Coordinates of N, CA and C and ligand atoms in Angstrom, one line a residue:
X1 N -25.6 -11.3 -16.2 CA -24.4 -10.9 -15.5 C -24.3 -11.5 -14.0
X2 N -23.2 -12.3 -13.9 CA -22.9 -12.8 -12.5 C -22.9 -11.7 -11.4
X3 N -23.4 -12.0 -10.3 CA -23.4 -11.0 -9.2 C -22.4 -11.5 -8.0
X4 N -21.5 -10.6 -7.6 CA -20.5 -11.0 -6.7 C -20.7 -10.2 -5.4
X5 N -20.4 -10.6 -4.2 CA -20.5 -10.1 -3.1 C -19.2 -10.4 -2.3
X6 N -18.6 -9.2 -1.8 CA -17.3 -9.4 -1.1 C -17.1 -8.2 -0.2
X7 N -16.3 -8.3 0.8 CA -15.6 -7.1 1.4 C -14.6 -6.5 0.4
X8 N -14.5 -5.1 0.6 CA -13.8 -4.4 -0.3 C -13.3 -3.1 0.2
X9 N -12.3 -2.5 -0.3 CA -11.9 -1.0 0.1 C -11.5 -0.4 -1.1
X10 N -12.2 0.9 -1.1 CA -11.8 1.8 -2.2 C -10.4 2.3 -2.2
X11 N -9.6 2.0 -3.3 CA -8.2 2.2 -3.4 C -8.2 3.2 -4.4
X12 N -9.2 3.9 -5.2 CA -8.9 4.7 -6.3 C -10.1 4.9 -7.0
X13 N -10.0 5.7 -8.0 CA -11.2 6.1 -8.9 C -11.0 7.3 -9.7
X14 N -12.1 7.5 -10.6 CA -12.2 8.9 -11.3 C -13.5 9.0 -11.9
X15 N -13.7 10.4 -12.0 CA -15.1 10.7 -12.6 C -15.4 10.4 -14.1
X16 N -16.6 10.0 -14.4 CA -17.1 9.8 -15.8 C -17.9 10.9 -16.1
X17 N -18.4 11.1 -17.3 CA -19.4 11.9 -17.6 C -20.6 11.4 -16.8
X18 N -21.9 12.5 -17.0 CA -23.2 12.0 -16.4 C -23.2 11.6 -15.0
X19 N -22.3 12.2 -14.1 CA -22.3 12.0 -12.6 C -21.9 10.6 -12.4
X20 N -21.4 9.8 -13.2 CA -21.0 8.3 -12.9 C -19.5 8.6 -12.5
X21 N -19.0 7.4 -11.8 CA -17.6 7.4 -11.3 C -17.3 5.9 -11.6
X22 N -15.9 6.0 -11.9 CA -15.2 4.5 -11.9 C -14.6 4.4 -10.5
X23 N -14.8 3.3 -9.9 CA -14.2 3.2 -8.6 C -13.3 2.0 -8.6
X24 N -12.0 1.9 -8.1 CA -11.2 0.9 -8.0 C -11.2 0.5 -6.6
X25 N -11.5 -0.9 -6.5 CA -11.6 -1.6 -5.2 C -10.6 -2.6 -5.1
X26 N -10.0 -2.7 -3.8 CA -9.3 -4.1 -3.6 C -10.2 -4.8 -2.9
X27 N -10.6 -6.0 -3.5 CA -11.6 -6.9 -2.7 C -10.9 -8.0 -2.0
X28 N -11.6 -8.5 -1.1 CA -11.2 -9.9 -0.3 C -11.0 -11.0 -1.2
X29 N -12.1 -11.1 -2.0 CA -12.2 -12.5 -2.7 C -11.8 -12.5 -4.2
X30 N -11.6 -11.2 -4.9 CA -11.2 -11.1 -6.1 C -10.1 -10.1 -6.4
X31 N -9.4 -9.7 -5.4 CA -8.3 -8.7 -5.6 C -8.7 -7.5 -6.2
X32 N -8.1 -6.9 -7.1 CA -8.5 -5.5 -7.7 C -9.5 -5.6 -8.7
X33 N -10.5 -4.7 -8.5 CA -11.8 -4.6 -9.3 C -12.1 -3.3 -9.6
X34 N -12.2 -3.2 -10.8 CA -12.7 -1.8 -11.2 C -14.3 -1.9 -11.6
X35 N -15.0 -0.9 -11.2 CA -16.3 -1.0 -11.5 C -17.0 0.6 -11.5
X36 N -18.0 0.6 -12.4 CA -18.6 1.8 -12.7 C -20.0 1.9 -11.7
X37 N -19.7 3.1 -11.0 CA -21.0 3.6 -10.0 C -21.8 4.5 -10.8
X38 N -23.0 4.1 -11.3 CA -23.7 4.9 -12.0 C -24.5 6.1 -11.1
X39 N -24.4 7.3 -11.5 CA -25.0 8.5 -10.6 C -24.2 8.8 -9.2
X40 N -23.0 8.2 -9.1 CA -22.3 8.3 -7.8 C -22.3 9.7 -7.4
X41 N -22.2 10.6 -8.3 CA -21.8 11.9 -7.9 C -23.1 13.0 -7.9
X42 N -24.3 12.3 -8.1 CA -25.5 13.0 -7.7 C -25.8 13.2 -6.3
X43 N -26.4 14.4 -5.8 CA -26.6 14.6 -4.5 C -27.4 13.4 -3.9
X44 N -28.6 13.1 -4.7 CA -29.4 11.9 -4.3 C -29.0 10.8 -5.1
X45 N -28.2 10.0 -4.4 CA -27.7 8.5 -5.0 C -27.9 7.5 -4.1
X46 N -28.1 6.4 -4.6 CA -28.3 5.2 -3.6 C -26.9 4.8 -3.0
X47 N -25.8 5.5 -3.5 CA -24.5 5.2 -2.7 C -24.3 6.0 -1.8
X48 N -25.0 7.2 -1.6 CA -25.0 8.1 -0.5 C -23.6 8.5 0.0
X49 N -22.7 8.8 -1.0 CA -21.3 9.3 -0.8 C -20.4 8.3 -0.1
X50 N -20.9 7.0 -0.1 CA -20.1 5.9 0.6 C -18.8 5.5 -0.2
X51 N -18.8 5.8 -1.5 CA -17.7 5.4 -2.2 C -16.4 6.3 -2.2
X52 N -16.1 6.6 -1.0 CA -15.0 7.5 -0.9 C -13.6 6.6 -0.6
X53 N -12.6 7.5 -1.1 CA -11.2 6.6 -0.9 C -11.1 6.2 0.5
X54 N -10.4 5.0 0.7 CA -10.1 4.3 2.0 C -11.4 3.6 2.6
X55 N -12.6 3.9 2.2 CA -13.8 3.3 2.9 C -13.7 1.8 2.6
X56 N -14.0 1.0 3.7 CA -14.1 -0.4 3.7 C -15.5 -0.9 3.6
X57 N -16.0 -1.8 3.0 CA -17.4 -1.9 3.0 C -17.9 -3.1 2.3
X58 N -19.2 -3.5 2.3 CA -19.5 -4.8 1.6 C -20.0 -4.4 0.1
X59 N -19.3 -4.9 -0.8 CA -19.6 -4.5 -2.3 C -20.4 -5.7 -2.8
X60 N -21.3 -5.2 -3.4 CA -22.1 -6.2 -4.5 C -21.9 -5.6 -5.8
X61 N -21.4 -6.3 -6.8 CA -21.2 -5.9 -8.1 C -21.6 -6.9 -9.1
X62 N -21.9 -6.4 -10.3 CA -22.3 -7.4 -11.5 C -21.0 -7.3 -12.2
X63 N -20.6 -8.5 -12.6 CA -19.5 -8.9 -13.3 C -19.8 -9.0 -14.7
X64 N -18.9 -8.1 -15.6 CA -19.2 -8.1 -17.0 C -18.1 -9.1 -17.6
X65 N -18.5 -10.3 -17.7 CA -17.2 -11.3 -18.1 C -16.3 -11.0 -19.1
X66 N -16.7 -10.4 -20.2 CA -15.6 -10.1 -21.3 C -15.0 -8.6 -21.0
X67 N -15.2 -8.0 -19.8 CA -14.7 -6.6 -19.7 C -14.0 -6.6 -18.3
X68 N -13.1 -5.5 -18.4 CA -12.3 -5.3 -17.0 C -13.2 -4.3 -16.2
X69 N -14.2 -3.7 -16.8 CA -14.9 -2.6 -16.0 C -16.4 -3.2 -15.7
X70 N -16.6 -3.5 -14.5 CA -17.7 -4.1 -13.9 C -18.7 -2.9 -13.4
X71 N -19.8 -3.4 -12.8 CA -20.8 -2.4 -12.3 C -21.3 -2.6 -10.8
X72 N -21.1 -1.4 -10.2 CA -21.3 -1.5 -8.7 C -22.9 -1.6 -8.5
X73 N -23.3 -2.5 -7.8 CA -24.8 -2.5 -7.3 C -25.1 -2.0 -6.1
X74 N -24.2 -2.2 -5.0 CA -24.4 -1.6 -3.7 C -23.1 -1.7 -3.0
X75 N -23.0 -0.8 -2.1 CA -21.6 -0.8 -1.4 C -22.1 -0.3 0.1
X76 N -22.1 -1.4 1.2 CA -22.6 -1.0 2.4 C -21.4 -0.8 3.3
X77 N -21.2 0.4 3.9 CA -20.0 0.9 4.7 C -19.7 -0.1 5.8
X78 N -18.6 -0.5 6.1 CA -18.1 -1.2 7.3 C -17.3 -0.2 8.1
X79 N -16.2 0.5 7.4 CA -15.5 1.5 8.0 C -15.4 2.7 7.3
X80 N -15.7 3.9 7.6 CA -15.8 4.9 6.6 C -14.3 5.4 6.5
X81 N -13.4 5.3 7.6 CA -12.2 6.1 7.6 C -12.3 7.4 7.2
X82 N -13.2 8.1 7.7 CA -13.2 9.7 7.4 C -12.0 10.4 8.0
X83 N -11.7 9.9 9.2 CA -10.5 10.5 10.0 C -9.3 10.6 9.0
X84 N -9.2 9.4 8.2 CA -7.9 9.5 7.2 C -8.1 10.8 6.3
X85 N -9.2 11.0 5.8 CA -9.3 12.0 4.9 C -9.5 13.5 5.3
X86 N -9.6 13.6 6.7 CA -9.7 14.7 7.3 C -8.3 15.2 7.7
X87 N -7.3 14.5 8.0 CA -6.0 14.9 8.5 C -5.2 14.7 7.3
X88 N -4.4 15.8 7.0 CA -3.7 16.0 5.6 C -2.3 14.8 5.7
X89 N -1.8 14.7 7.0 CA -0.6 13.9 6.9 C -1.1 12.4 6.9
X90 N -2.2 12.0 7.5 CA -2.4 10.8 7.5 C -3.3 10.4 6.1
X91 N -3.7 11.4 5.4 CA -4.5 11.2 4.3 C -3.3 10.7 3.2
X92 N -2.1 11.5 3.3 CA -1.0 11.2 2.3 C -0.5 9.9 2.6
X93 N -0.2 9.5 3.8 CA 0.3 8.2 4.2 C -0.8 7.1 3.7
X94 N -2.1 7.2 4.0 CA -2.8 6.3 3.6 C -3.0 6.3 1.9
X95 N -2.8 7.4 1.4 CA -2.6 7.4 -0.1 C -1.6 6.5 -0.6
X96 N -0.4 6.7 0.0 CA 0.7 5.8 -0.4 C 0.4 4.5 -0.3
X97 N -0.1 4.0 0.8 CA -0.7 2.6 1.0 C -1.5 2.3 0.0
X98 N -2.5 2.8 -0.3 CA -3.6 2.3 -1.4 C -2.9 2.2 -3.0
X99 N -2.0 3.5 -3.1 CA -1.6 3.6 -4.5 C -0.5 2.4 -4.7
X100 N 0.2 2.1 -3.6 CA 1.4 0.9 -3.7 C 0.6 -0.3 -3.9
X101 N -0.6 -0.6 -3.3 CA -1.3 -1.7 -3.6 C -1.9 -1.8 -5.0
X102 N -2.4 -0.8 -5.5 CA -3.1 -0.6 -6.8 C -2.1 -0.9 -7.8
X103 N -0.8 -0.3 -7.6 CA 0.3 -0.5 -8.6 C 0.9 -1.9 -8.5
X104 N 0.9 -2.6 -7.4 CA 1.6 -3.8 -7.1 C 0.9 -5.0 -7.5
X105 N -0.3 -4.9 -8.0 CA -1.1 -6.2 -8.2 C -1.9 -6.1 -9.6
X106 N -2.0 -7.3 -10.1 CA -2.9 -7.3 -11.3 C -4.3 -7.3 -11.0
X107 N -5.3 -7.1 -12.1 CA -6.8 -7.1 -11.7 C -7.2 -8.6 -11.5
X108 N -8.2 -8.8 -10.6 CA -9.0 -10.0 -10.5 C -8.1 -11.2 -10.0
X109 N -7.0 -10.7 -9.2 CA -6.2 -11.8 -8.7 C -6.5 -11.8 -7.1
X110 N -7.1 -13.0 -6.5 CA -7.3 -13.0 -5.2 C -6.1 -13.0 -4.4
X111 N -6.0 -12.3 -3.2 CA -4.7 -12.4 -2.5 C -5.2 -11.9 -1.0
X112 N -5.9 -12.8 -0.3 CA -6.5 -12.5 0.9 C -5.5 -12.0 1.9
X113 N -4.2 -12.4 2.2 CA -3.2 -11.8 2.9 C -3.1 -10.3 2.7
X114 N -3.1 -10.0 1.4 CA -2.8 -8.6 1.1 C -4.0 -7.9 1.4
X115 N -5.3 -8.3 1.4 CA -6.4 -7.6 1.8 C -6.4 -7.3 3.2
X116 N -5.9 -8.3 4.0 CA -6.0 -8.2 5.5 C -4.8 -7.2 5.7
X117 N -3.6 -7.2 5.1 CA -2.6 -6.2 5.4 C -3.3 -4.8 5.3
X118 N -3.9 -4.6 4.0 CA -4.5 -3.3 3.7 C -5.5 -2.9 4.8
X119 N -6.3 -3.8 5.1 CA -7.4 -3.5 6.1 C -6.9 -3.1 7.5
X120 N -5.8 -3.8 7.9 CA -5.2 -3.5 9.1 C -4.5 -2.2 9.0
X121 N -3.7 -2.1 7.9 CA -3.0 -0.8 7.8 C -3.7 0.5 7.9
X122 N -5.0 0.4 7.2 CA -5.6 1.7 7.1 C -6.2 1.8 8.6
X123 N -6.7 0.7 9.2 CA -7.2 0.9 10.7 C -6.0 1.6 11.6
X124 N -4.8 1.1 11.4 CA -3.7 1.6 12.2 C -3.3 3.1 11.8
X125 N -3.3 3.3 10.3 CA -3.0 4.6 10.0 C -3.9 5.8 10.7
X126 N -5.2 5.3 10.7 CA -6.2 6.3 11.3 C -6.0 6.5 12.8
X127 N -5.4 5.5 13.5 CA -5.5 5.9 15.2 C -4.0 5.6 15.6
X128 N -2.9 5.5 14.7 CA -1.7 5.4 15.3 C -1.2 6.6 16.0
X129 N -0.3 6.4 16.9 CA 0.4 7.7 17.4 C 1.5 8.2 16.5
X130 N 2.1 7.1 15.7 CA 3.2 7.2 14.8 C 2.7 6.8 13.5
X131 N 2.0 7.3 12.8 CA 1.4 6.7 11.5 C 2.5 6.5 10.4
X132 N 3.5 7.5 10.6 CA 4.6 7.4 9.5 C 5.5 6.1 9.6
X133 N 5.7 5.7 10.9 CA 6.5 4.4 11.1 C 5.5 3.2 10.8
X134 N 4.2 3.1 11.0 CA 3.3 2.2 10.7 C 3.2 2.0 9.0
X135 N 3.3 3.2 8.4 CA 3.4 3.0 6.9 C 4.6 2.4 6.5
X136 N 5.8 2.6 7.1 CA 7.0 1.9 6.8 C 7.0 0.4 7.0
X137 N 6.3 0.2 8.0 CA 6.1 -1.3 8.3 C 5.2 -2.0 7.3
X138 N 4.2 -1.3 6.9 CA 3.1 -1.5 5.8 C 3.8 -1.8 4.6
X139 N 4.8 -0.9 4.2 CA 5.4 -1.1 2.8 C 6.3 -2.3 2.8
X140 N 7.1 -2.5 4.0 CA 7.9 -3.7 4.1 C 7.1 -5.0 3.9
X141 N 6.0 -5.2 4.5 CA 5.2 -6.2 4.5 C 4.6 -6.3 3.1
X142 N 4.3 -5.2 2.4 CA 3.8 -5.2 1.1 C 4.9 -5.8 0.2
X143 N 6.0 -5.4 0.3 CA 7.1 -5.9 -0.5 C 7.3 -7.4 -0.3
X144 N 7.2 -7.9 1.0 CA 7.1 -9.4 1.3 C 6.1 -10.2 0.8
X145 N 4.8 -9.7 0.7 CA 3.7 -10.4 0.2 C 3.9 -10.3 -1.3
X146 N 4.5 -9.4 -2.0 CA 4.7 -9.2 -3.5 C 5.9 -10.1 -3.8
X147 N 6.6 -10.6 -2.9 CA 7.8 -11.6 -3.2 C 9.2 -10.7 -3.4
X148 N 9.1 -9.6 -2.8 CA 10.4 -8.6 -3.0 C 10.9 -8.1 -1.6
X149 N 10.7 -8.8 -0.7 CA 11.2 -8.3 0.7 C 12.8 -8.3 0.4
X150 N 13.5 -7.1 0.8 CA 14.9 -7.1 0.5 C 15.5 -8.1 1.5
X151 N 16.7 -8.8 0.9 CA 17.4 -9.5 1.7 C 18.3 -8.8 2.7
X152 N 18.1 -9.0 4.2 CA 18.7 -8.0 4.9 C 19.8 -8.7 6.0
X153 N 20.1 -9.8 5.6 CA 21.2 -10.6 6.5 C 22.4 -11.0 5.7
X154 N 22.3 -11.4 4.5 CA 23.5 -11.7 3.7 C 23.7 -10.9 2.6
X155 N 25.0 -10.5 1.9 CA 25.0 -10.0 0.7 C 24.5 -10.8 -0.3
X156 N 23.7 -10.2 -1.2 CA 22.9 -10.9 -2.2 C 24.0 -11.4 -3.3
X157 N 25.1 -10.7 -3.3 CA 26.1 -11.1 -4.4 C 26.9 -12.5 -3.9
X158 N 27.6 -12.2 -2.8 CA 28.5 -13.5 -2.4 C 28.2 -14.2 -1.2
X159 N 26.7 -14.0 -0.7 CA 26.2 -14.5 0.4 C 27.1 -14.4 1.8
X160 N 28.0 -13.5 1.9 CA 28.5 -13.2 3.1 C 27.7 -12.6 4.0
X161 N 27.8 -13.1 5.4 CA 26.8 -12.6 6.3 C 27.2 -11.3 6.7
X162 N 26.1 -10.3 7.0 CA 26.5 -8.9 7.4 C 26.0 -8.9 8.8
X163 N 27.1 -8.8 9.8 CA 26.6 -8.8 11.3 C 25.7 -7.7 11.6
X164 N 25.0 -7.7 12.8 CA 24.2 -6.6 13.2 C 24.8 -5.3 13.3
X165 N 26.1 -5.0 13.7 CA 26.8 -4.1 14.1 C 27.5 -3.4 12.8
X166 N 27.3 -4.0 11.7 CA 27.9 -3.3 10.5 C 27.0 -2.7 9.7
X167 N 27.3 -1.5 9.1 CA 26.5 -0.9 8.1 C 26.9 -1.7 6.7
X168 N 26.1 -1.5 5.8 CA 26.4 -2.1 4.4 C 25.8 -1.1 3.4
X169 N 25.4 -1.7 2.2 CA 24.6 -1.0 1.2 C 23.4 -1.9 0.9
X170 N 22.7 -1.1 0.1 CA 21.4 -2.0 -0.3 C 21.4 -1.7 -1.8
X171 N 21.0 -2.6 -2.5 CA 20.5 -2.6 -3.9 C 19.4 -2.9 -4.4
X172 N 18.3 -2.1 -4.6 CA 17.1 -2.5 -5.3 C 17.1 -3.4 -6.3
X173 N 18.0 -3.2 -7.3 CA 18.0 -4.1 -8.4 C 18.6 -5.5 -8.2
X174 N 19.6 -5.5 -7.1 CA 20.1 -7.0 -6.9 C 19.1 -7.6 -5.7
X175 N 18.2 -6.9 -5.0 CA 17.3 -7.4 -4.3 C 17.6 -7.3 -2.7
X176 N 18.8 -6.6 -2.3 CA 19.1 -6.4 -0.7 C 20.4 -6.0 -0.6
X177 N 21.0 -6.7 0.6 CA 22.3 -6.3 1.0 C 23.3 -6.3 0.2
X178 N 24.4 -5.4 -0.1 CA 25.5 -5.6 -0.7 C 26.8 -5.3 0.1
X179 N 27.7 -6.3 0.3 CA 28.9 -6.2 1.3 C 29.8 -5.1 0.6
X180 N 30.9 -4.5 1.4 CA 31.6 -3.8 1.0 C 32.6 -4.2 -0.2
X181 N 32.9 -5.6 -0.2 CA 33.7 -6.2 -1.3 C 33.0 -6.1 -2.6
X182 N 31.6 -6.3 -2.6 CA 30.8 -6.3 -3.9 C 30.2 -5.0 -4.2
X183 N 30.4 -4.1 -3.4 CA 29.9 -2.8 -3.7 C 30.4 -2.1 -5.0
X184 N 31.7 -2.2 -5.3 CA 32.3 -1.6 -6.4 C 31.7 -2.1 -7.8
X185 N 31.1 -3.3 -7.8 CA 30.6 -3.9 -8.9 C 29.2 -3.7 -9.2
X186 N 28.5 -3.1 -8.0 CA 27.0 -2.9 -8.1 C 26.7 -1.5 -8.4
X187 N 25.8 -1.2 -9.4 CA 25.6 0.0 -9.9 C 24.7 1.0 -9.2
X188 N 23.7 0.3 -8.5 CA 22.6 1.3 -7.8 C 22.6 1.4 -6.5
X189 N 23.8 1.3 -5.6 CA 23.8 1.0 -4.2 C 23.3 2.3 -3.4
X190 N 22.7 2.1 -2.4 CA 22.2 3.0 -1.5 C 22.9 2.6 0.0
X191 N 23.7 3.7 0.5 CA 24.2 3.4 1.8 C 23.3 3.1 2.9
X192 N 23.4 2.2 3.7 CA 22.6 1.8 4.9 C 23.1 1.8 6.3
X193 N 23.0 2.7 7.1 CA 23.6 2.6 8.3 C 23.3 1.5 9.1
X194 N 24.0 1.1 10.2 CA 23.6 0.2 11.3 C 22.1 0.4 11.7
X195 N 21.9 1.7 12.1 CA 20.5 1.9 12.6 C 19.5 1.6 11.6
X196 N 19.7 1.8 10.4 CA 18.8 1.7 9.2 C 18.5 0.0 9.1
X197 N 19.8 -0.5 9.0 CA 19.5 -2.0 8.8 C 18.8 -2.7 10.1
X198 N 19.1 -2.1 11.3 CA 18.5 -2.7 12.6 C 17.0 -2.4 12.4
X199 N 16.5 -1.3 12.0 CA 15.1 -1.1 11.8 C 14.3 -1.8 10.9
X200 N 15.1 -2.0 9.6 CA 14.4 -2.9 8.6 C 14.3 -4.3 9.1
X201 N 15.5 -4.9 9.7 CA 15.3 -6.2 10.2 C 14.2 -6.5 11.1
X202 N 14.2 -5.5 12.2 CA 13.1 -5.6 13.2 C 11.7 -5.4 12.6
X203 N 11.6 -4.5 11.6 CA 10.3 -4.2 11.2 C 9.7 -5.3 10.3
X204 N 10.4 -5.9 9.5 CA 10.1 -7.0 8.6 C 9.5 -8.2 9.5
X205 N 9.9 -8.2 10.7 CA 9.4 -9.4 11.6 C 8.3 -8.8 12.6
X206 N 8.0 -7.6 12.5 CA 7.0 -7.1 13.5 C 5.6 -6.8 12.9
X207 N 4.6 -6.9 13.7 CA 3.1 -6.6 13.4 C 3.2 -4.9 13.2
X208 N 2.2 -4.6 12.4 CA 2.1 -3.0 12.4 C 1.7 -2.5 13.7
X209 N 1.0 -3.2 14.5 CA 0.7 -2.6 15.9 C 2.0 -2.3 16.7
X210 N 3.0 -3.3 16.7 CA 4.2 -3.1 17.3 C 5.0 -2.0 16.6
X211 N 4.8 -1.7 15.3 CA 5.5 -0.7 14.7 C 4.9 0.6 15.3
X212 N 3.7 0.9 15.9 CA 3.5 2.1 16.2 C 4.1 2.3 17.7
X213 N 4.7 1.4 18.3 CA 5.1 1.6 19.5 C 6.8 1.7 19.5
X214 N 7.3 1.9 18.3 CA 8.7 2.0 18.1 C 9.1 3.5 17.9
X215 N 10.0 3.9 18.8 CA 10.6 5.5 18.6 C 11.6 5.5 17.6
X216 N 11.6 6.1 16.7 CA 12.7 6.2 15.7 C 13.3 7.6 15.5
X217 N 14.5 7.7 15.5 CA 15.2 9.0 15.3 C 14.7 9.6 14.0
X218 N 14.5 11.0 13.7 CA 14.2 11.6 12.5 C 15.0 11.3 11.3
X219 N 16.3 11.2 11.7 CA 17.5 10.8 10.7 C 17.2 9.5 10.1
X220 N 16.8 8.5 11.2 CA 16.8 7.2 10.6 C 15.4 6.9 9.9
X221 N 14.5 7.7 10.4 CA 13.2 7.6 9.6 C 13.3 8.1 8.3
X222 N 13.9 9.3 8.1 CA 14.2 9.7 6.6 C 15.0 8.8 5.9
X223 N 16.1 8.1 6.4 CA 16.8 7.2 5.4 C 16.0 6.0 5.1
X224 N 15.1 5.5 6.1 CA 14.3 4.3 5.9 C 13.4 4.7 4.7
X225 N 12.7 5.8 4.9 CA 11.8 6.3 3.8 C 12.5 6.2 2.5
X226 N 13.7 6.8 2.4 CA 14.6 6.8 1.1 C 14.8 5.2 0.5
X227 N 15.1 4.4 1.6 CA 15.3 3.0 1.1 C 14.0 2.3 0.7
X228 N 12.9 2.6 1.3 CA 11.7 1.9 1.0 C 11.3 2.5 -0.5
X229 N 11.3 3.8 -0.4 CA 10.9 4.2 -1.9 C 11.7 3.9 -3.0
X230 N 13.2 3.8 -2.7 CA 13.9 3.1 -3.8 C 13.6 1.8 -4.2
X231 N 13.1 0.8 -3.2 CA 12.7 -0.6 -3.6 C 11.3 -0.6 -4.2
X232 N 10.4 0.3 -3.7 CA 9.3 0.4 -4.3 C 9.1 0.9 -5.7
X233 N 10.0 1.8 -6.0 CA 10.3 2.2 -7.5 C 10.7 1.1 -8.3
X234 N 11.6 0.4 -7.6 CA 12.2 -0.7 -8.7 C 10.9 -1.7 -8.9
X235 N 10.4 -2.0 -7.8 CA 9.2 -3.2 -7.9 C 8.0 -2.8 -8.7
X236 N 7.5 -1.4 -8.6 CA 6.2 -1.0 -9.0 C 6.5 -0.3 -10.4
X237 N 7.8 -0.1 -10.7 CA 8.0 0.6 -12.1 C 8.1 2.1 -12.1
X238 N 7.7 2.8 -10.9 CA 7.7 4.2 -10.9 C 7.4 4.5 -9.4
X239 N 7.7 5.8 -9.3 CA 7.6 6.3 -7.7 C 6.1 6.5 -7.4
X240 N 5.9 6.6 -6.1 CA 4.4 6.8 -5.8 C 4.0 8.1 -5.9
X241 N 2.9 8.6 -6.6 CA 2.7 10.0 -6.7 C 2.5 10.7 -5.4
X242 N 1.7 10.0 -4.5 CA 1.6 10.6 -3.2 C 2.9 10.8 -2.5
X243 N 3.9 10.1 -2.6 CA 5.1 10.3 -1.9 C 5.7 11.7 -2.5
X244 N 5.6 12.1 -3.8 CA 6.1 13.4 -4.2 C 5.3 14.3 -3.6
X245 N 4.0 14.0 -3.3 CA 3.1 15.2 -2.6 C 3.7 15.4 -1.2
X246 N 4.1 14.3 -0.6 CA 4.6 14.3 0.8 C 5.8 15.0 0.9
X247 N 6.8 15.0 0.0 CA 8.0 15.6 -0.1 C 7.9 17.1 -0.3
X248 N 6.8 17.4 -0.8 CA 6.6 19.0 -1.1 C 5.8 19.5 0.2
X249 N 5.4 18.8 1.0 CA 4.7 19.5 2.2 C 5.6 20.2 3.1
Ligands
ZN301 ZN1 29.3 -9.6 -1.3

């Protein structure tokens, strides 16, 4: 069996029988990888509780070439991100980040820019003053990397420019802005205020660290969340389970 070594982030997993666990990693060199960690749930295990959600580490795994489930050999922690698991709000936000990545990619497709975005995103979600705004920036950048950044400057139907002080509508199915004139013929439009459009335009060109310094009115924050969830639902095929959880808090 070929052995691989790569930096990786734990983005999911579930328990198997006999104290084993299947762990889903997002790896720097091979994209999404699923691997069995034998004995991971025993008290004395060579993994020592390292395989927890959000943890970034150096993964060594055996590839089973004809199978999609590989085998974890070792996982050395680089960043535990335990603070993300101990704060309920941050845990939900980080869960949305890893769930969106897990849903948005196929297995075994290397995508180093996405790995970097996820690693940076989890760092900032742990330490940010405004983790909710950081997550919004993360989700916009994720849409961009997946090739689905909403068009935010011209109407996607007639290409008419939408000036900064104009509100408009957004259509996830059409891929972005819809002007007043095209609105009646577009089925799934969401109204987008001037403030929401301004936020989305600014955020799509800003680093996550800059996002943490932006102050956003609660009303705008809610509207942006609704817009991002609608676009993600369209791109990923379903809504994020962790966002349902957030709505119930
Ligand atoms: Zn139009």
